[in-house]
Coordinates of C-alpha atoms and ligand atoms in Angstrom, one line a residue:
M1 CA 6.5 -82.4 -57.6
G2 CA 2.7 -81.0 -57.6
S3 CA 2.4 -82.6 -54.2
L4 CA 5.4 -80.7 -53.0
A5 CA 3.9 -77.4 -54.3
M6 CA 0.6 -78.2 -52.3
L7 CA 2.7 -78.8 -49.3
L8 CA 4.5 -75.6 -49.6
L9 CA 1.1 -73.7 -50.0
V10 CA -0.3 -75.3 -47.0
L11 CA 2.8 -74.0 -45.3
F12 CA 2.0 -70.5 -46.7
F13 CA -1.5 -70.5 -45.5
S14 CA -0.7 -71.8 -42.0
Q15 CA 2.2 -69.2 -41.3
G16 CA 1.9 -66.4 -43.7
Q17 CA -1.3 -64.6 -42.3
S18 CA -0.3 -65.3 -38.6
S19 CA 0.9 -61.9 -37.6
L20 CA -1.5 -58.8 -37.0
P21 CA -0.6 -55.4 -37.8
D22 CA 0.8 -53.4 -35.0
V23 CA -1.3 -50.3 -34.1
E24 CA 1.1 -47.4 -34.2
K25 CA 0.6 -43.7 -34.8
R26 CA 2.0 -42.6 -38.2
S27 CA 4.7 -40.1 -38.3
T28 CA 5.5 -37.6 -40.8
C29 CA 8.6 -37.6 -42.9
G30 CA 9.6 -34.1 -44.2
Q31 CA 12.7 -35.1 -46.3
C32 CA 11.3 -34.4 -49.7
D33 CA 12.9 -32.4 -52.4
E34 CA 11.7 -30.5 -55.4
R35 CA 12.0 -33.7 -57.8
L36 CA 9.2 -35.1 -55.5
F37 CA 11.8 -37.5 -54.0
C38 CA 11.3 -38.3 -50.3
N39 CA 14.2 -39.8 -48.5
C40 CA 12.8 -41.4 -45.4
S41 CA 15.6 -43.9 -45.1
S42 CA 17.1 -44.9 -41.9
R43 CA 14.6 -43.1 -39.4
N44 CA 13.4 -45.8 -37.3
Y45 CA 9.9 -45.7 -38.6
R46 CA 7.7 -48.5 -37.4
R47 CA 4.8 -47.7 -39.9
V48 CA 4.8 -46.0 -43.4
P49 CA 4.9 -42.4 -42.6
T50 CA 3.0 -39.7 -44.3
V51 CA 4.8 -36.9 -46.1
T52 CA 4.5 -33.0 -46.3
V53 CA 4.1 -33.0 -50.2
T54 CA 1.7 -34.3 -52.6
K55 CA 2.2 -36.3 -55.8
V56 CA 5.5 -37.9 -54.4
V57 CA 7.2 -40.0 -57.3
T58 CA 10.1 -41.8 -55.4
L59 CA 9.8 -42.9 -51.8
D60 CA 12.7 -44.3 -50.0
L61 CA 11.7 -46.2 -46.7
S62 CA 14.7 -48.5 -46.6
F63 CA 16.4 -49.3 -43.4
N64 CA 13.5 -48.6 -41.1
D65 CA 11.7 -50.9 -38.5
I66 CA 8.4 -51.2 -40.4
T67 CA 6.7 -54.7 -39.8
T68 CA 3.5 -54.3 -41.6
V69 CA 2.0 -52.6 -44.5
A70 CA -1.6 -51.9 -44.0
E71 CA -4.4 -51.4 -46.4
D72 CA -4.5 -47.6 -46.2
D73 CA -0.9 -46.9 -45.6
L74 CA -0.1 -46.0 -49.3
R75 CA -3.2 -44.4 -50.0
E76 CA -1.8 -40.9 -50.6
Y77 CA 1.1 -42.2 -52.8
T78 CA -1.0 -42.7 -56.1
W79 CA 1.9 -41.0 -58.1
L80 CA 4.5 -43.2 -56.9
Q81 CA 6.7 -44.7 -59.6
T82 CA 9.6 -46.0 -57.2
L83 CA 9.0 -47.6 -53.8
D84 CA 11.9 -48.9 -51.8
L85 CA 11.1 -50.9 -48.7
R86 CA 14.2 -52.9 -48.4
S87 CA 15.8 -53.9 -45.1
N88 CA 12.8 -53.5 -42.9
R89 CA 11.2 -56.1 -40.8
I90 CA 8.1 -56.6 -42.8
K91 CA 6.1 -59.8 -42.0
S92 CA 2.8 -58.9 -43.5
I93 CA 1.5 -56.7 -46.4
H94 CA -2.3 -56.2 -46.7
E95 CA -3.6 -57.9 -49.9
W96 CA -4.7 -54.5 -51.3
A97 CA -1.8 -52.4 -50.0
F98 CA -0.4 -51.6 -53.5
H99 CA -3.6 -51.4 -55.2
L100 CA -3.6 -47.7 -55.9
L101 CA -0.1 -47.6 -57.2
Q102 CA -0.9 -48.1 -60.8
G103 CA 2.1 -46.2 -62.0
L104 CA 4.6 -48.1 -59.9
E105 CA 7.5 -49.3 -61.9
S106 CA 10.1 -50.5 -59.3
L107 CA 9.2 -52.2 -56.1
D108 CA 11.9 -53.4 -53.6
L109 CA 10.8 -55.7 -50.8
S110 CA 14.2 -57.4 -50.4
Y111 CA 15.7 -58.4 -47.0
N112 CA 12.4 -58.4 -45.1
Q113 CA 10.8 -61.2 -43.2
L114 CA 8.2 -62.2 -45.8
A115 CA 7.4 -65.8 -45.4
A116 CA 5.4 -66.1 -48.5
L117 CA 4.2 -63.7 -51.6
T118 CA 0.6 -63.1 -52.1
P119 CA -0.2 -62.7 -55.9
A120 CA -3.0 -60.2 -55.1
W121 CA -0.4 -57.6 -54.0
F122 CA 0.6 -57.3 -57.6
S123 CA -2.6 -57.7 -59.3
K124 CA -3.0 -53.9 -60.1
L125 CA 0.6 -53.1 -60.5
L126 CA 0.4 -53.2 -64.3
S127 CA 3.4 -50.9 -64.8
L128 CA 5.7 -53.0 -62.4
Q129 CA 9.2 -53.7 -64.2
H130 CA 11.5 -54.4 -61.4
L131 CA 10.6 -56.4 -58.3
N132 CA 13.4 -57.4 -55.9
L133 CA 12.4 -60.1 -53.5
L134 CA 15.9 -61.1 -52.5
G135 CA 16.6 -62.1 -48.8
N136 CA 13.2 -63.1 -47.5
C137 CA 12.2 -66.4 -46.1
Y138 CA 9.6 -67.5 -48.5
R139 CA 8.8 -71.1 -49.2
T140 CA 7.0 -70.4 -52.5
L141 CA 6.1 -67.6 -54.9
G142 CA 2.5 -68.6 -54.3
P143 CA -0.4 -69.4 -56.7
G144 CA -1.6 -66.0 -57.9
G145 CA -2.4 -65.3 -61.3
T146 CA -0.7 -61.8 -61.8
L147 CA 2.7 -62.8 -61.4
S148 CA 2.8 -63.0 -65.1
L149 CA 3.2 -59.3 -65.3
F150 CA 6.6 -59.2 -63.7
R151 CA 9.5 -59.0 -66.0
Y152 CA 12.3 -59.0 -63.5
V153 CA 12.3 -61.2 -60.6
T154 CA 15.3 -62.0 -58.1
C155 CA 14.5 -64.8 -55.6
K156 CA 17.0 -65.8 -53.0
A157 CA 16.4 -67.8 -50.0
G158 CA 17.8 -66.7 -46.6
S159 CA 18.0 -63.3 -45.0
Q160 CA 20.8 -60.9 -45.6
N161 CA 23.1 -62.0 -43.0
A162 CA 22.2 -65.7 -42.6
P163 CA 24.7 -68.2 -43.8
K164 CA 23.3 -70.2 -46.6
S165 CA 23.0 -73.5 -44.6
Q166 CA 20.8 -71.8 -42.4
S167 CA 18.4 -70.7 -45.0
S168 CA 15.5 -72.6 -46.3
M169 CA 15.7 -74.3 -49.7
Y170 CA 14.0 -72.3 -52.2
V171 CA 11.8 -74.3 -54.6
M172 CA 9.8 -72.5 -57.4
P173 CA 7.0 -75.1 -58.2
C174 CA 6.1 -75.8 -61.9
P175 CA 2.7 -74.2 -61.5
T176 CA 4.2 -70.9 -60.3
S177 CA 6.5 -70.9 -63.3
H178 CA 3.4 -71.3 -65.5
L179 CA 2.3 -68.0 -64.2
L180 CA 5.6 -66.0 -64.9
T181 CA 4.9 -65.8 -68.7
Q182 CA 6.3 -62.4 -69.0
L183 CA 9.4 -63.1 -66.9
E184 CA 12.7 -62.2 -68.7
Y185 CA 15.3 -62.4 -66.0
L186 CA 15.3 -65.2 -63.3
D187 CA 18.1 -65.2 -60.6
L188 CA 18.1 -68.3 -58.5
S189 CA 21.7 -68.0 -57.6
G190 CA 23.0 -69.1 -54.3
N191 CA 20.4 -71.6 -53.3
L192 CA 20.6 -75.2 -52.8
L193 CA 19.0 -76.2 -56.1
T194 CA 19.7 -79.7 -57.2
D195 CA 19.1 -81.2 -60.7
L196 CA 15.9 -82.6 -59.3
T197 CA 14.3 -79.2 -58.0
L198 CA 15.4 -77.3 -60.9
T199 CA 13.7 -79.8 -63.0
E200 CA 10.5 -79.0 -61.2
S201 CA 11.0 -75.2 -61.4
L202 CA 11.5 -75.3 -65.2
C203 CA 8.7 -77.7 -65.6
H204 CA 10.8 -80.6 -67.1
G205 CA 11.8 -78.3 -69.9
D206 CA 8.4 -78.0 -71.5
G207 CA 9.1 -74.4 -72.6
T208 CA 7.3 -72.6 -69.6
L209 CA 9.0 -69.2 -69.0
R210 CA 9.1 -68.9 -72.6
N211 CA 10.3 -65.1 -72.5
L212 CA 13.1 -65.8 -70.2
R213 CA 16.3 -64.0 -71.4
V214 CA 18.6 -64.5 -68.5
L215 CA 18.7 -67.5 -66.2
N216 CA 21.0 -67.4 -63.2
V217 CA 21.5 -70.7 -61.3
S218 CA 24.9 -70.0 -60.3
D219 CA 26.2 -71.4 -56.9
N220 CA 23.8 -74.2 -56.5
A221 CA 24.2 -78.1 -56.3
L222 CA 23.6 -78.9 -60.0
K223 CA 25.7 -81.8 -61.4
S224 CA 24.4 -82.7 -64.8
L225 CA 25.2 -80.3 -67.7
S226 CA 23.1 -82.6 -70.2
L227 CA 20.3 -82.1 -67.9
I228 CA 20.3 -78.4 -67.8
S229 CA 20.8 -78.3 -71.5
K230 CA 17.6 -80.4 -71.9
L231 CA 15.8 -78.2 -69.5
V232 CA 16.7 -74.8 -71.4
T233 CA 16.4 -76.0 -74.9
R234 CA 13.0 -74.9 -75.6
L235 CA 13.4 -71.4 -73.9
D236 CA 13.9 -69.9 -77.4
K237 CA 14.6 -66.5 -76.2
L238 CA 17.3 -67.4 -73.7
V239 CA 20.5 -65.4 -74.3
H240 CA 22.4 -65.7 -71.0
L241 CA 22.8 -69.0 -68.9
D242 CA 24.9 -68.7 -65.7
I243 CA 25.5 -72.0 -64.4
S244 CA 28.8 -71.2 -62.7
Q245 CA 29.9 -72.6 -59.4
N246 CA 28.1 -75.8 -59.5
G247 CA 29.3 -79.4 -59.4
Y248 CA 29.6 -80.3 -63.1
T249 CA 32.5 -82.7 -63.5
S250 CA 32.1 -83.7 -67.2
M251 CA 30.7 -82.7 -70.4
P252 CA 28.4 -85.0 -72.4
P253 CA 29.5 -85.6 -76.0
T254 CA 26.6 -83.7 -77.3
C255 CA 23.9 -81.2 -76.0
S256 CA 21.1 -79.3 -77.3
W257 CA 20.6 -75.6 -76.5
P258 CA 18.5 -72.9 -77.6
Q259 CA 19.7 -71.1 -80.8
T260 CA 19.6 -67.7 -79.0
L261 CA 22.2 -68.7 -76.4
T262 CA 25.2 -66.4 -76.6
H263 CA 26.4 -66.2 -73.0
L264 CA 27.4 -69.4 -71.1
N265 CA 29.1 -69.2 -67.8
V266 CA 30.2 -72.6 -66.4
S267 CA 33.1 -71.4 -64.2
G268 CA 34.1 -72.6 -60.9
A269 CA 33.1 -76.2 -61.7
K270 CA 35.4 -79.3 -62.0
L271 CA 35.4 -79.8 -65.7
R272 CA 38.5 -81.6 -67.0
R273 CA 37.8 -81.7 -70.8
V274 CA 35.6 -79.7 -73.2
S275 CA 33.4 -81.5 -75.8
P276 CA 31.3 -80.5 -78.7
C277 CA 28.4 -80.1 -76.1
L278 CA 29.3 -76.4 -76.2
P279 CA 26.8 -74.5 -78.3
L280 CA 28.0 -73.2 -81.5
T281 CA 26.2 -69.8 -81.2
L282 CA 28.2 -68.8 -78.0
E283 CA 29.9 -65.4 -78.1
I284 CA 31.0 -65.2 -74.6
L285 CA 32.1 -68.4 -72.7
D286 CA 33.5 -68.5 -69.3
L287 CA 35.2 -71.8 -68.3
G288 CA 37.5 -70.3 -65.6
H289 CA 38.4 -72.1 -62.6
N290 CA 37.9 -75.5 -63.7
D291 CA 40.4 -78.4 -64.2
L292 CA 40.9 -78.2 -67.9
T293 CA 44.2 -79.5 -69.2
A294 CA 43.6 -79.1 -72.8
F295 CA 41.2 -77.2 -75.0
H296 CA 41.4 -78.3 -78.6
S297 CA 39.2 -79.8 -81.3
V298 CA 36.0 -77.7 -80.3
A299 CA 35.6 -74.9 -82.8
L300 CA 33.3 -71.9 -81.6
P301 CA 33.0 -69.7 -84.7
A302 CA 31.1 -66.7 -83.2
L303 CA 33.1 -66.7 -79.8
R304 CA 34.3 -63.1 -79.1
E305 CA 35.4 -63.6 -75.4
L306 CA 36.9 -66.7 -73.8
H307 CA 37.7 -67.0 -70.1
L308 CA 39.9 -69.8 -69.3
S309 CA 41.8 -68.4 -66.2
G310 CA 42.6 -70.8 -63.3
N311 CA 42.7 -74.1 -65.2
K312 CA 45.7 -76.4 -66.0
L313 CA 46.4 -75.4 -69.5
M314 CA 49.9 -76.0 -70.9
H315 CA 49.5 -74.4 -74.3
L316 CA 47.2 -71.6 -75.7
P317 CA 44.2 -73.2 -77.5
P318 CA 44.7 -73.3 -81.3
G319 CA 43.5 -69.8 -82.5
W320 CA 41.9 -71.2 -85.8
L321 CA 39.1 -72.7 -83.6
F322 CA 37.9 -69.2 -82.7
P323 CA 38.0 -67.0 -85.7
S324 CA 36.1 -64.3 -84.2
L325 CA 37.9 -64.1 -80.8
E326 CA 38.6 -60.7 -79.5
V327 CA 39.4 -61.3 -75.8
L328 CA 41.2 -64.1 -74.3
L329 CA 41.8 -64.6 -70.5
I330 CA 44.1 -67.5 -69.5
Q331 CA 45.9 -66.3 -66.4
S332 CA 46.9 -68.6 -63.6
N333 CA 47.5 -71.8 -65.9
T334 CA 50.7 -73.8 -66.4
L335 CA 51.6 -72.2 -69.8
N336 CA 55.4 -72.5 -70.3
M337 CA 55.6 -70.0 -73.2
F338 CA 53.7 -68.7 -76.3
G339 CA 55.1 -67.1 -79.5
P340 CA 54.3 -65.4 -82.7
V341 CA 53.0 -68.5 -84.4
D342 CA 50.4 -69.1 -81.7
L343 CA 49.2 -65.5 -81.8
Q344 CA 49.1 -65.3 -85.5
L345 CA 46.3 -68.0 -85.6
Y346 CA 44.0 -65.6 -83.7
R347 CA 43.2 -63.4 -86.4
R348 CA 40.8 -60.8 -84.6
L349 CA 42.4 -61.0 -81.0
R350 CA 42.7 -57.6 -79.5
A351 CA 43.1 -58.4 -75.7
L352 CA 45.1 -61.1 -73.9
Q353 CA 45.5 -61.9 -70.2
A354 CA 48.1 -64.5 -69.6
G355 CA 50.0 -63.6 -66.5
Q356 CA 50.5 -65.9 -63.6
N357 CA 51.7 -68.7 -65.6
R358 CA 54.8 -71.0 -65.3
F359 CA 56.9 -69.3 -67.9
V360 CA 60.0 -70.8 -69.0
C361 CA 62.2 -67.6 -69.9
S362 CA 64.0 -68.9 -72.8
C363 CA 65.8 -66.4 -75.1
E364 CA 63.0 -66.9 -77.7
F365 CA 60.2 -66.3 -75.2
V366 CA 61.9 -63.2 -73.6
Y367 CA 62.8 -61.6 -76.9
F368 CA 59.2 -62.3 -78.3
M369 CA 57.5 -60.8 -75.3
V370 CA 59.9 -57.7 -75.1
W371 CA 59.9 -57.3 -78.9
R372 CA 55.9 -57.6 -79.0
W373 CA 55.0 -55.6 -75.9
G374 CA 58.1 -54.0 -74.7
G375 CA 57.0 -50.6 -76.4
A376 CA 59.1 -51.0 -79.7
V377 CA 56.2 -52.0 -81.9
E378 CA 52.5 -51.3 -82.0
G379 CA 50.8 -54.6 -82.0
S380 CA 47.1 -55.4 -82.6
V381 CA 47.0 -57.5 -79.5
E382 CA 47.2 -55.8 -76.0
L383 CA 48.3 -57.5 -73.0
T384 CA 45.6 -56.2 -70.7
D385 CA 47.1 -57.6 -67.3
R386 CA 50.2 -55.9 -66.0
W387 CA 53.8 -56.8 -66.5
D388 CA 54.2 -57.8 -62.8
N389 CA 52.1 -60.7 -63.5
Y390 CA 54.5 -62.2 -66.2
L391 CA 57.3 -63.9 -64.0
C392 CA 59.8 -66.4 -64.8
D393 CA 59.3 -69.8 -63.4
S394 CA 62.4 -71.4 -64.7
P395 CA 65.4 -71.5 -65.3
L396 CA 66.2 -71.4 -61.6
P397 CA 68.5 -68.4 -61.6
L398 CA 65.7 -66.2 -63.2
Q399 CA 62.9 -67.6 -61.1
G400 CA 60.7 -64.7 -59.9
Q401 CA 62.1 -62.1 -62.2
R402 CA 59.8 -60.1 -64.4
V403 CA 60.0 -61.4 -68.1
D404 CA 60.5 -57.8 -69.4
R405 CA 63.2 -57.2 -67.1
V406 CA 65.3 -60.5 -67.7
R407 CA 68.7 -59.7 -69.4
L408 CA 70.3 -62.6 -71.3
S409 CA 73.7 -62.6 -72.7
P410 CA 74.3 -63.0 -76.5
F411 CA 76.2 -66.3 -75.4
Q412 CA 73.2 -67.9 -73.6
C413 CA 70.9 -66.8 -76.5
H414 CA 73.0 -67.8 -79.5
R415 CA 74.6 -70.8 -78.1
I416 CA 73.9 -73.0 -80.9
L417 CA 74.9 -70.5 -83.5
L418 CA 78.2 -69.9 -81.7
V419 CA 78.9 -73.6 -81.1
S420 CA 78.2 -74.1 -84.9
A421 CA 80.5 -71.1 -85.9
L422 CA 83.2 -72.6 -83.7
C423 CA 82.9 -76.0 -85.1
G424 CA 82.8 -74.7 -88.6
C425 CA 86.1 -72.6 -87.9
T426 CA 87.7 -75.6 -86.6
L427 CA 86.8 -77.8 -89.4
A428 CA 88.0 -75.1 -91.9
A429 CA 91.2 -74.9 -90.0
G430 CA 91.6 -78.5 -89.8
T431 CA 91.0 -78.9 -93.5
L432 CA 93.4 -76.2 -94.4
F433 CA 96.1 -77.8 -92.1
V434 CA 95.6 -81.2 -93.8
I435 CA 95.8 -79.6 -97.3
L436 CA 99.0 -77.8 -96.2
L437 CA 100.4 -81.2 -94.9
W438 CA 99.6 -82.8 -98.2
K439 CA 101.2 -80.0 -100.1
L440 CA 104.3 -80.3 -98.1
H441 CA 104.4 -84.0 -98.4
A442 CA 104.1 -84.5 -94.6
V443 CA 102.6 -87.8 -94.9
W444 CA 105.7 -88.9 -96.7
Y445 CA 107.9 -87.5 -94.0
L446 CA 105.8 -89.0 -91.3
R447 CA 105.8 -92.5 -92.9
M448 CA 109.6 -92.2 -93.3
M449 CA 110.1 -91.1 -89.8
W450 CA 108.0 -94.1 -88.6
A451 CA 110.2 -96.5 -90.7
W452 CA 113.4 -94.8 -89.3
L453 CA 112.2 -95.4 -85.8
K454 CA 111.3 -99.0 -86.6
A455 CA 114.6 -99.6 -88.0
K456 CA 116.3 -98.0 -85.0
R457 CA 114.5 -100.4 -82.7
K458 CA 115.3 -103.4 -85.0
A459 CA 119.0 -102.4 -84.9
G460 CA 118.9 -102.4 -81.2
N461 CA 117.4 -106.0 -81.2
Q462 CA 120.1 -107.0 -83.6
R463 CA 122.8 -105.7 -81.3
R464 CA 121.2 -107.9 -78.5
R465 CA 121.3 -110.8 -80.9
D466 CA 124.9 -109.9 -81.6
A467 CA 125.6 -110.1 -77.9
A468 CA 124.0 -113.7 -77.7
G469 CA 126.4 -114.7 -80.4
N470 CA 124.1 -115.1 -83.5
A471 CA 125.9 -112.5 -85.4
E472 CA 124.3 -111.7 -88.7
P473 CA 127.0 -111.1 -91.3
L474 CA 126.9 -108.1 -93.8
C475 CA 126.0 -109.7 -97.1
Y476 CA 126.7 -107.1 -99.4
D477 CA 129.3 -104.6 -100.2
A478 CA 126.7 -102.0 -101.5
F479 CA 123.0 -101.4 -101.9
V480 CA 122.4 -99.7 -105.2
S481 CA 119.5 -97.2 -105.2
Y482 CA 118.6 -95.9 -108.5
S483 CA 115.6 -94.7 -110.4
E484 CA 113.9 -97.1 -112.8
Q485 CA 114.5 -94.7 -115.6
D486 CA 118.3 -95.1 -115.1
A487 CA 117.7 -98.8 -115.0
E488 CA 119.3 -99.4 -118.3
W489 CA 122.5 -97.8 -117.5
V490 CA 122.7 -99.3 -114.1
E491 CA 122.1 -102.8 -115.1
E492 CA 124.0 -102.8 -118.5
F493 CA 127.0 -100.8 -117.3
L494 CA 127.4 -100.1 -113.5
V495 CA 126.5 -103.4 -112.2
P496 CA 128.7 -105.6 -114.5
E497 CA 131.5 -103.2 -114.0
L498 CA 131.5 -103.4 -110.2
E499 CA 130.5 -107.1 -109.9
N500 CA 133.3 -108.2 -112.4
S501 CA 135.9 -106.0 -110.8
Q502 CA 138.9 -107.3 -108.9
P503 CA 138.2 -108.2 -106.1
P504 CA 134.4 -108.5 -107.2
L505 CA 131.8 -106.6 -105.2
S506 CA 128.4 -108.1 -104.2
L507 CA 125.7 -105.7 -104.9
C508 CA 122.1 -105.6 -103.5
L509 CA 119.6 -104.6 -106.2
H510 CA 116.0 -104.2 -105.6
K511 CA 115.0 -106.2 -108.6
R512 CA 117.1 -109.0 -107.8
D513 CA 117.6 -109.3 -104.1
F514 CA 114.4 -107.7 -102.4
L515 CA 112.3 -110.4 -100.6
P516 CA 109.0 -110.5 -102.3
G517 CA 106.0 -110.0 -100.0
H518 CA 107.7 -107.7 -97.6
W519 CA 106.8 -104.1 -97.4
I520 CA 109.1 -102.0 -99.5
I521 CA 110.4 -99.8 -96.8
D522 CA 111.3 -102.8 -94.8
N523 CA 113.0 -104.1 -97.7
I524 CA 115.0 -101.0 -98.3
I525 CA 116.0 -100.8 -94.6
N526 CA 117.0 -104.3 -94.6
A527 CA 119.1 -103.8 -97.7
M528 CA 120.8 -100.9 -96.3
E529 CA 121.5 -102.7 -93.1
R530 CA 122.9 -105.7 -94.8
S531 CA 125.2 -103.7 -96.9
R532 CA 128.5 -102.0 -96.1
R533 CA 127.6 -99.0 -98.3
T534 CA 124.6 -97.6 -100.1
L535 CA 125.3 -96.4 -103.6
F536 CA 123.1 -93.7 -105.0
V537 CA 122.8 -93.0 -108.6
L538 CA 122.1 -89.4 -108.5
S539 CA 120.3 -88.3 -111.7
E540 CA 117.4 -86.1 -112.4
H541 CA 115.2 -89.1 -112.5
F542 CA 116.4 -90.1 -109.1
V543 CA 115.4 -86.8 -107.6
H544 CA 112.0 -87.1 -108.9
S545 CA 111.3 -90.7 -107.8
E546 CA 109.8 -91.1 -104.5
W547 CA 111.2 -94.4 -103.5
C548 CA 114.6 -93.3 -104.3
R549 CA 114.3 -90.1 -102.5
Y550 CA 113.1 -92.1 -99.5
G551 CA 116.0 -94.3 -99.4
F552 CA 118.3 -91.5 -99.8
I553 CA 116.8 -89.6 -96.8
L554 CA 116.6 -93.0 -94.8
S555 CA 120.1 -93.5 -95.4
C556 CA 121.1 -90.0 -94.5
L557 CA 119.2 -90.3 -91.1
T558 CA 120.8 -93.9 -90.6
T559 CA 124.2 -92.5 -91.5
I560 CA 123.9 -89.5 -88.9
R561 CA 122.9 -91.9 -86.5
E562 CA 125.5 -94.4 -87.0
Y563 CA 128.1 -92.2 -88.2
F564 CA 130.0 -91.9 -84.9
S565 CA 129.3 -95.3 -83.5
S566 CA 130.4 -96.8 -86.9
C567 CA 133.3 -94.6 -87.5
L568 CA 135.8 -96.6 -85.5
R569 CA 134.7 -100.0 -86.8
R570 CA 134.9 -98.8 -90.3
R571 CA 138.4 -97.6 -89.9
R572 CA 139.4 -100.9 -88.4
E573 CA 137.9 -102.7 -91.4
E574 CA 139.6 -100.4 -93.8
A575 CA 142.9 -100.8 -92.1
A576 CA 142.6 -104.6 -92.0
A577 CA 141.7 -104.6 -95.8
A578 CA 144.9 -102.4 -96.4
Y579 CA 147.1 -105.0 -94.8
Ligands
NAG1 C1 18.9 -40.8 -48.0 O1 19.1 -40.6 -46.6 C2 20.1 -41.5 -46.0 C3 20.3 -41.2 -44.7 O2 19.7 -40.2 -44.2 C4 21.5 -41.5 -46.8 O3 22.4 -42.4 -46.2 C5 21.0 -41.5 -48.3 O4 22.5 -41.3 -49.0 C6 20.0 -40.6 -48.7 N1 19.8 -41.1 -50.2 C7 19.8 -40.3 -51.4 C8 19.5 -40.9 -52.5 O5 20.1 -39.2 -51.1
NAG2 C1 24.3 -64.7 -61.1 O1 24.4 -64.6 -59.8 C2 25.8 -64.4 -59.1 C3 25.7 -64.5 -57.7 O2 24.7 -63.8 -57.2 C4 26.2 -63.1 -59.7 O3 27.6 -62.8 -59.2 C5 26.3 -63.0 -61.2 O4 26.6 -61.9 -61.6 C6 24.9 -63.4 -61.8 N1 24.9 -63.6 -63.0 C7 24.1 -62.8 -63.9 C8 24.2 -63.2 -65.3 O5 23.4 -62.0 -63.6
NAG3 C1 30.8 -66.2 -64.3 O1 30.6 -66.6 -63.1 C2 31.5 -66.1 -62.2 C3 31.1 -66.5 -60.8 O2 29.8 -66.5 -60.7 C4 31.7 -64.7 -62.3 O3 32.7 -64.2 -61.3 C5 32.3 -64.1 -63.5 O4 32.4 -62.8 -63.6 C6 31.3 -64.7 -64.7 N1 31.9 -64.5 -65.9 C7 31.4 -63.7 -66.7 C8 32.1 -63.6 -68.1 O5 30.6 -62.9 -66.7

């Protein structure tokens, strides 16, 4: 790099002094006011004019056609504090042109055609605080010793209107940096700096430029975050580092930064992930317009302002990572929603900008937004972007609608509640119905109905069998249905009495004649069908006995069914018995 500096210096000596001062008569500028401010701007002067007053403090010579500043041109301006020479066509300045301006605080030489800087210009400017050198075509700041007096330097390659590709690359060689010991602000933005050339300018990170507070290398071609952190780590007054709009694609797991760094701007790069490389001392961090998909697991205890707009985040970063955060900008990401719980974790948050996201307008989200910021409550967090940035992305019918104007029906919002209530009611009604059925012996009636229907079918089959000639004869004269409590009377009195009568009757008794292993209802029906009559022993016990009652009602049904059809047959049989 040393050889590069030498090369550039050679260029400077061969080109810088080539033009000769124009021989031009000096005009007089009369535009001075009582504050000793002479406004000689935009008057086509080709040389520095004289003025009509003495002790001028501010001289504005911007936007003229001055091409050279000669040794004596500024002789009468010894009281000058501000000299504005921007946007002329200055190619050369005499080495001693500024030597009498010992009170000059601000010098603007931007947008001229200076090819190089001569340190001797500045050697007597002991009060100079602001120097603007933007928009010249210099190759190097030169080797002079007095640059160490400057406190504010802005250096940019190219002229005002030239596109960046046409401008020459600006390199500040390390030996020059060594001279800038008082420099507090260095703006090298909008150049074609690479990691290599910046390493040269910052002298491999050896702590040259030790008073630097602000370093702006925005909009260059830098690629390595780990390198820039190494280059600045010994600048122990650095407060603000702007490395935005560079080609950073990843963050190393760890980095070392100066302890003073509070502002870091890494926006407009291509970072996909954050890592603990971020300095813990940060108060303002701009990671906007990267490709971040998540921001978690990196805690920044001192952070007050976090810029995350223009990424691909789907959730708010967890608030507990940033206990001091006051401002959060997270517009134009892919957030679906956020809610009270997310915000609660940000204990100090005052301002939030979260518009232009992919909001899912669920009832929960819409209610939260309207309740929180719809004017009803005075919250501590303010939405600082306007409501027309908050649009629903889904569901489809709401797409494009402003979140605060969405109207959702109670059915949409309380669907689960309503469905649960409906289910509950149905269940209760069902239970009630079942209890009612049980109380009214419905099961009993149903079973009986079923048995009756079965019997009816069986009777039909029997008739078919009858038609085929396999007639099944009636076996008993009567089926006796009685309650177990009346068994004694039935078995000891009724049965002997009937079975020993003349002619003797054959009786069907459940104890004696039912087929074991068959369902009791089948047995009852069978018995009734195979008997001419059914005899019920109606007693109080009978009424309370389920099976007896069952037989009784079955027989009623059967009787009603068969009453008409059997009427004739029975008459015939009775008549035959009478003969
Ligand atoms: C100086 O004069 C120019 C043109 O005459 C004008 O545009 C400019 O505003 C003036 N500046 C001040 C500070 O008055
Ligand atoms: C750095 O330079 C860019 C572009 O010139 C400018 O927008 C930005 O504000 C500067 N940053 C700082 C911290 O001065
Ligand atoms: C970061 O840099 C970008 C681009 O240079 C600029 O627009 C933005 O305002 C800066 N951020 C902060 C917080 O200064």
